[in-house]
Short mmCIF file of C-alpha atoms and ligand atoms in Angstrom, two decimals:
data_model
loop_
_atom_site.label_atom_id
_atom_site.label_comp_id
_atom_site.label_asym_id
_atom_site.label_seq_id
_atom_site.Cartn_x
_atom_site.Cartn_y
_atom_site.Cartn_z
CA MET Z 1 6.61 -10.89 -18.03
CA ASP Z 2 7.01 -14.38 -18.64
CA GLY Z 3 7.71 -16.68 -16.19
CA GLN Z 4 10.99 -15.85 -15.85
CA TRP Z 5 9.65 -13.67 -12.46
CA HIS Z 6 6.83 -16.06 -11.25
CA ASP Z 7 9.20 -16.76 -8.16
CA GLY Z 8 11.01 -13.07 -9.03
CA MET Z 9 13.70 -13.90 -6.25
CA GLU Z 10 16.37 -14.61 -8.46
CA CYS Z 11 15.39 -12.94 -11.61
CA ALA Z 12 15.63 -9.33 -11.58
CA PRO Z 13 13.09 -8.45 -13.95
CA ALA Z 14 14.26 -6.27 -17.21
CA MET Z 15 12.83 -3.32 -16.04
CA ILE Z 16 11.81 -1.72 -13.14
CA VAL Z 17 8.43 -0.26 -12.45
CA THR Z 18 7.58 1.88 -9.49
CA ARG Z 19 4.63 3.95 -8.59
CA PHE Z 20 3.03 5.57 -6.18
CA ALA Z 21 -0.19 5.22 -5.50
CA PRO Z 22 -2.09 8.38 -2.96
CA SER Z 23 -5.74 8.03 -2.15
CA PRO Z 24 -7.74 11.10 -3.36
CA ASN Z 25 -9.27 11.39 0.39
CA GLY Z 26 -7.68 14.77 1.84
CA SER Z 27 -4.45 17.12 0.10
CA LEU Z 28 -0.51 15.52 -0.04
CA HIS Z 29 1.58 16.91 2.13
CA LEU Z 30 5.33 16.63 2.74
CA GLY Z 31 5.70 12.58 3.62
CA HIS Z 32 3.82 11.95 -0.10
CA ALA Z 33 6.08 14.08 -1.31
CA LEU Z 34 8.83 12.04 -0.56
CA SER Z 35 6.91 8.66 -0.94
CA ALA Z 36 6.67 10.51 -4.37
CA ILE Z 37 10.58 11.02 -4.87
CA VAL Z 38 11.37 7.92 -3.57
CA ALA Z 39 9.97 6.07 -5.75
CA HIS Z 40 10.32 8.33 -9.12
CA ASP Z 41 14.48 8.52 -8.48
CA LEU Z 42 14.74 4.63 -7.49
CA ALA Z 43 12.81 4.01 -10.95
CA GLN Z 44 14.96 7.19 -13.25
CA ALA Z 45 18.10 6.00 -11.88
CA ARG Z 46 17.87 2.00 -13.16
CA GLY Z 47 16.60 3.33 -16.25
CA GLY Z 48 12.50 2.17 -14.72
CA ARG Z 49 9.59 3.25 -15.28
CA PHE Z 50 7.61 5.13 -12.70
CA VAL Z 51 3.53 5.37 -12.52
CA LEU Z 52 0.84 7.30 -10.74
CA ARG Z 53 -2.24 5.28 -9.45
CA ILE Z 54 -5.25 6.70 -8.15
CA GLU Z 55 -6.81 4.04 -5.22
CA ASP Z 56 -10.20 6.66 -5.78
CA ILE Z 57 -11.89 3.64 -4.12
CA ASP Z 58 -12.53 4.66 -0.62
CA GLY Z 59 -16.42 4.71 -0.48
CA ALA Z 60 -18.08 8.75 1.14
CA ARG Z 61 -14.34 9.47 1.49
CA SER Z 62 -13.00 9.37 -1.62
CA ARG Z 63 -13.00 12.71 -3.46
CA PRO Z 64 -12.59 12.15 -7.33
CA GLU Z 65 -11.65 16.08 -8.09
CA LEU Z 66 -8.18 15.69 -5.46
CA ALA Z 67 -6.57 13.51 -8.53
CA ASP Z 68 -5.93 16.20 -10.54
CA GLU Z 69 -4.28 18.71 -7.76
CA PHE Z 70 -2.33 15.59 -6.82
CA ARG Z 71 -0.72 15.64 -10.63
CA ALA Z 72 -0.38 19.38 -10.30
CA ASP Z 73 1.71 19.10 -6.85
CA LEU Z 74 3.49 15.95 -8.54
CA ALA Z 75 4.32 18.06 -11.63
CA TRP Z 76 5.58 21.40 -9.89
CA LEU Z 77 7.83 18.34 -7.57
CA GLY Z 78 9.63 18.47 -10.92
CA LEU Z 79 8.18 14.58 -10.81
CA ALA Z 80 6.92 12.51 -14.30
CA TRP Z 81 5.52 9.47 -15.19
CA ASP Z 82 3.10 7.14 -16.60
CA GLU Z 83 -0.39 7.05 -14.95
CA VAL Z 84 -2.33 3.69 -15.22
CA ALA Z 85 -6.25 3.07 -15.13
CA PRO Z 86 -7.10 4.65 -11.93
CA GLN Z 87 -8.99 1.65 -8.69
CA SER Z 88 -12.57 2.50 -9.69
CA THR Z 89 -12.30 0.52 -13.09
CA ARG Z 90 -10.43 -2.00 -11.57
CA LEU Z 91 -13.28 -3.52 -8.98
CA ALA Z 92 -14.49 -6.75 -11.64
CA ARG Z 93 -10.62 -7.58 -10.88
CA TYR Z 94 -10.90 -7.46 -7.01
CA ALA Z 95 -14.27 -9.36 -7.33
CA GLU Z 96 -13.14 -11.86 -9.36
CA ALA Z 97 -9.84 -12.39 -6.97
CA ALA Z 98 -12.81 -12.28 -4.28
CA THR Z 99 -14.64 -15.19 -5.18
CA ARG Z 100 -11.82 -17.71 -6.33
CA LEU Z 101 -10.22 -17.26 -3.30
CA ARG Z 102 -13.99 -17.96 -1.10
CA ASP Z 103 -14.60 -20.84 -4.18
CA ALA Z 104 -10.39 -22.16 -2.08
CA GLY Z 105 -12.13 -22.02 1.16
CA LEU Z 106 -10.16 -19.15 2.33
CA LEU Z 107 -12.13 -16.55 2.97
CA TYR Z 108 -15.17 -16.26 6.16
CA PRO Z 109 -17.54 -13.50 6.51
CA CYS Z 110 -17.66 -11.59 9.73
CA ALA Z 111 -20.04 -9.00 10.68
CA CYS Z 112 -18.65 -8.21 13.86
CA THR Z 113 -18.60 -4.15 15.22
CA ARG Z 114 -15.36 -1.99 15.31
CA ALA Z 115 -16.10 -2.69 18.71
CA GLU Z 116 -17.03 -5.69 19.24
CA ILE Z 117 -13.31 -6.19 17.81
CA ALA Z 118 -11.45 -3.98 19.81
CA ASP Z 119 -13.39 -5.94 22.95
CA ALA Z 120 -12.56 -9.74 21.73
CA ALA Z 121 -8.64 -8.49 20.40
CA PRO Z 122 -5.82 -10.90 22.47
CA ARG Z 123 -3.14 -8.58 21.81
CA THR Z 124 -2.87 -5.21 19.05
CA GLY Z 125 -1.43 -6.07 16.08
CA PRO Z 126 0.73 -3.70 13.10
CA GLU Z 127 -2.81 -2.44 12.15
CA GLY Z 128 -4.53 -2.77 15.32
CA PRO Z 129 -6.63 -4.45 17.63
CA VAL Z 130 -5.87 -8.18 15.95
CA TYR Z 131 -8.90 -10.27 15.26
CA PRO Z 132 -9.48 -12.78 17.15
CA GLY Z 133 -11.05 -15.28 14.65
CA THR Z 134 -14.33 -14.64 16.19
CA CYS Z 135 -16.80 -15.58 13.33
CA LYS Z 136 -14.33 -18.38 11.63
CA GLY Z 137 -16.26 -21.48 11.64
CA ARG Z 138 -19.27 -20.08 13.34
CA SER Z 139 -22.45 -19.31 10.13
CA VAL Z 140 -22.74 -16.20 9.58
CA ASP Z 141 -25.60 -15.35 7.70
CA GLY Z 142 -24.12 -13.94 4.57
CA SER Z 143 -26.86 -11.42 3.77
CA GLY Z 144 -26.24 -9.01 6.10
CA PRO Z 145 -23.50 -6.69 5.54
CA ALA Z 146 -20.13 -8.63 6.45
CA ALA Z 147 -16.65 -7.98 5.82
CA TRP Z 148 -14.79 -11.22 4.68
CA ARG Z 149 -11.80 -12.32 5.91
CA LEU Z 150 -8.79 -14.49 4.97
CA ASP Z 151 -8.51 -17.43 6.42
CA VAL Z 152 -4.80 -16.61 7.06
CA ALA Z 153 -3.20 -20.30 9.42
CA GLU Z 154 -4.73 -22.40 6.16
CA ALA Z 155 -3.53 -20.02 3.48
CA MET Z 156 -0.63 -20.47 5.31
CA ARG Z 157 -0.64 -24.18 5.40
CA ARG Z 158 -2.01 -24.10 1.74
CA THR Z 159 1.81 -22.16 0.69
CA GLY Z 160 3.94 -23.49 2.83
CA PRO Z 161 7.20 -20.69 4.24
CA LEU Z 162 7.07 -17.83 2.01
CA VAL Z 163 10.29 -14.99 2.10
CA TRP Z 164 10.14 -12.04 0.63
CA VAL Z 165 13.16 -8.90 0.42
CA ASP Z 166 13.38 -5.55 1.40
CA GLU Z 167 16.30 -4.07 -0.66
CA LEU Z 168 16.44 -2.17 2.45
CA ALA Z 169 15.96 -4.58 5.90
CA GLY Z 170 16.82 -7.80 3.72
CA GLU Z 171 14.87 -11.21 3.04
CA GLN Z 172 11.68 -11.71 5.38
CA VAL Z 173 10.52 -14.96 6.69
CA ALA Z 174 5.88 -13.79 6.19
CA ARG Z 175 4.51 -13.57 8.90
CA PRO Z 176 0.93 -12.67 7.77
CA ASP Z 177 -0.42 -14.06 10.94
CA LEU Z 178 0.82 -10.81 12.77
CA ALA Z 179 -1.97 -8.96 11.23
CA GLY Z 180 -4.50 -11.93 12.18
CA ASP Z 181 -7.77 -12.60 9.77
CA VAL Z 182 -6.94 -9.92 7.82
CA VAL Z 183 -10.27 -8.25 5.90
CA LEU Z 184 -9.70 -8.57 1.95
CA VAL Z 185 -13.36 -7.38 1.27
CA ARG Z 186 -14.91 -4.85 2.86
CA LYS Z 187 -18.41 -4.81 4.71
CA GLU Z 188 -19.54 -1.56 2.92
CA ALA Z 189 -21.10 -2.10 -0.57
CA ASP Z 190 -19.61 1.21 -2.23
CA THR Z 191 -15.82 -0.06 -0.77
CA PRO Z 192 -15.58 -3.33 -2.36
CA ALA Z 193 -12.14 -4.16 -1.52
CA SER Z 194 -9.56 -4.25 0.87
CA TYR Z 195 -5.80 -2.00 0.72
CA HIS Z 196 -4.26 -5.30 0.33
CA LEU Z 197 -6.78 -7.59 -2.05
CA ALA Z 198 -6.48 -3.40 -4.14
CA ALA Z 199 -3.32 -2.65 -4.15
CA THR Z 200 -2.16 -6.20 -4.47
CA LEU Z 201 -3.60 -7.24 -7.38
CA ASP Z 202 -2.74 -3.76 -8.63
CA ASP Z 203 0.87 -3.54 -8.52
CA ALA Z 204 0.28 -7.12 -10.14
CA SER Z 205 -1.34 -5.37 -13.54
CA ASP Z 206 0.68 -2.89 -13.44
CA GLY Z 207 4.18 -4.92 -13.73
CA VAL Z 208 5.32 -3.24 -10.78
CA THR Z 209 8.34 -4.51 -9.64
CA LEU Z 210 9.66 -2.67 -7.19
CA VAL Z 211 7.19 -2.09 -4.04
CA THR Z 212 8.23 1.47 -3.44
CA ARG Z 213 6.01 2.98 0.33
CA GLY Z 214 6.42 4.12 3.38
CA ALA Z 215 8.15 2.08 6.33
CA ASP Z 216 4.70 2.53 8.27
CA LEU Z 217 3.32 -0.02 5.60
CA PHE Z 218 6.15 -2.52 6.23
CA SER Z 219 3.87 -4.70 8.00
CA ALA Z 220 1.30 -5.11 4.62
CA SER Z 221 4.10 -6.68 2.96
CA HIS Z 222 3.93 -9.96 4.45
CA VAL Z 223 0.32 -10.49 3.59
CA HIS Z 224 0.64 -9.37 0.21
CA ARG Z 225 3.74 -11.20 -0.01
CA LEU Z 226 0.87 -14.24 1.14
CA LEU Z 227 -1.91 -13.49 -1.70
CA GLN Z 228 0.72 -13.61 -4.11
CA ALA Z 229 1.45 -17.26 -3.19
CA LEU Z 230 -2.12 -17.38 -3.34
CA LEU Z 231 -3.19 -16.19 -6.31
CA ASP Z 232 -1.27 -16.76 -8.45
CA LEU Z 233 0.54 -13.03 -8.58
CA PRO Z 234 4.45 -12.26 -9.33
CA VAL Z 235 6.87 -11.80 -6.47
CA PRO Z 236 8.07 -8.19 -7.03
CA LEU Z 237 10.92 -6.35 -4.62
CA TRP Z 238 10.09 -3.63 -2.32
CA HIS Z 239 11.69 -0.60 -0.33
CA HIS Z 240 10.16 0.75 2.41
CA HIS Z 241 11.51 4.26 2.78
CA ALA Z 242 12.02 6.12 6.13
CA LEU Z 243 9.49 8.18 7.05
CA LEU Z 244 9.22 12.00 8.16
CA LEU Z 245 8.77 12.43 11.93
CA ASP Z 246 7.40 15.34 14.10
CA THR Z 247 9.55 16.10 17.20
CA ASP Z 248 7.59 14.21 18.71
CA GLY Z 249 8.22 11.46 16.95
CA ARG Z 250 4.75 10.94 15.31
CA LYS Z 251 4.43 10.99 11.74
CA LEU Z 252 4.20 13.93 9.93
CA ALA Z 253 0.93 12.95 8.61
CA LYS Z 254 -0.71 12.70 11.09
CA ARG Z 255 0.52 16.81 12.60
CA ARG Z 256 -2.59 19.42 11.85
CA ASN Z 257 -2.47 22.23 10.25
CA ALA Z 258 0.69 22.14 8.42
CA PRO Z 259 0.43 22.90 4.53
CA SER Z 260 -0.36 20.58 1.90
CA LEU Z 261 1.02 20.38 -1.37
CA ALA Z 262 -1.60 22.43 -2.51
CA ASP Z 263 -1.48 24.91 -0.76
CA ARG Z 264 2.26 25.51 -0.92
CA ARG Z 265 2.11 25.02 -4.49
CA ARG Z 266 -0.21 28.00 -4.84
CA SER Z 267 1.85 30.04 -2.53
CA GLY Z 268 4.79 30.47 -4.88
CA GLU Z 269 6.55 28.17 -3.37
CA ASP Z 270 9.30 26.59 -5.60
CA GLY Z 271 7.80 22.88 -5.83
CA ARG Z 272 11.90 21.49 -7.77
CA ALA Z 273 13.33 23.45 -5.38
CA LEU Z 274 11.77 21.64 -1.98
CA ALA Z 275 12.01 18.18 -3.54
CA ALA Z 276 15.96 19.03 -3.87
CA GLN Z 277 16.02 19.30 0.38
CA LEU Z 278 14.05 16.09 0.34
CA ARG Z 279 16.25 14.22 -1.37
CA ALA Z 280 18.92 15.88 0.38
CA GLY Z 281 17.89 15.20 3.79
CA LYS Z 282 17.52 18.65 4.13
CA LEU Z 283 14.73 19.17 6.74
CA SER Z 284 13.24 21.77 8.22
CA ALA Z 285 13.10 22.34 12.30
CA GLY Z 286 10.62 20.26 13.56
CA ILE Z 287 10.92 17.51 11.48
CA ARG Z 288 13.35 14.42 11.08
CA LEU Z 289 14.01 10.97 9.09
CA SER Z 290 13.33 7.58 11.08
CA GLY Z 291 15.67 5.98 9.12
CA VAL Z 292 17.84 5.51 5.94
CA LEU Z 293 16.08 7.07 3.12
CA HIS Z 294 18.32 5.33 0.08
CA SER Z 295 19.95 1.59 -0.22
CA ALA Z 296 23.00 1.53 -2.44
CA PRO Z 297 21.64 1.30 -5.76
ZN1 ZN Q 1 -16.17 -11.65 12.99
#
């Protein structure tokens, strides 16, 4: 990992590393199985490494005991992986990065409630109501509970235009502004870093060269590309894969009462056969794919 791939676009890294990074907030479902299989297979097809990372910093919702269930589910699907340190062991790294951005004048505290943001938001972005920057330039008393938001306009001014590459969708001009001034440090004391900050730092620490995840997280990659530039992190490639949808076009994960992978495993279903069906695009009635699953190798 020398300087050769800090700019990422020109040189393919020597070894591909993909990851599956579930949060132990609930059991895994079919959509998770697809994500894990895509990441695993892309690494395997290119002689690379597939990594499991447990994203266990979601405060009160995190149930660490589910990590064992996830491992059993992945093994049941016939996948092999290397596990890296869970997020809960990396808090100092998140705090250090946040301090660096704060010292650079790129973060500001925000004490707005969810309802206040929804009321004030002029538009809805990919992640919901776009924060209108209410607290920017205001002196919010940092002693109470406050989230720290990224001043995206100032950050983009400093980095200049950025691009990133999705294997399926091609080169993208980074538009982190679409999501507004995202939260990097959450208000809740037990959840020190937002998904954006933690996942970006972890992918760099874990040497992930190909970030695979569902197409619903496509917009997050604009933000992550900006964070990589601000924090001098290597730039990976991305692979946003198609999602499993129900007949109403909703993401399958939102469907209620679908059996979890653990339920299916315990009922004696053949996990390897299920994985083979997903790879072949043979889906049960009522489930479809939102688009292309695999790119050309
Ligand atoms: Zn605010």
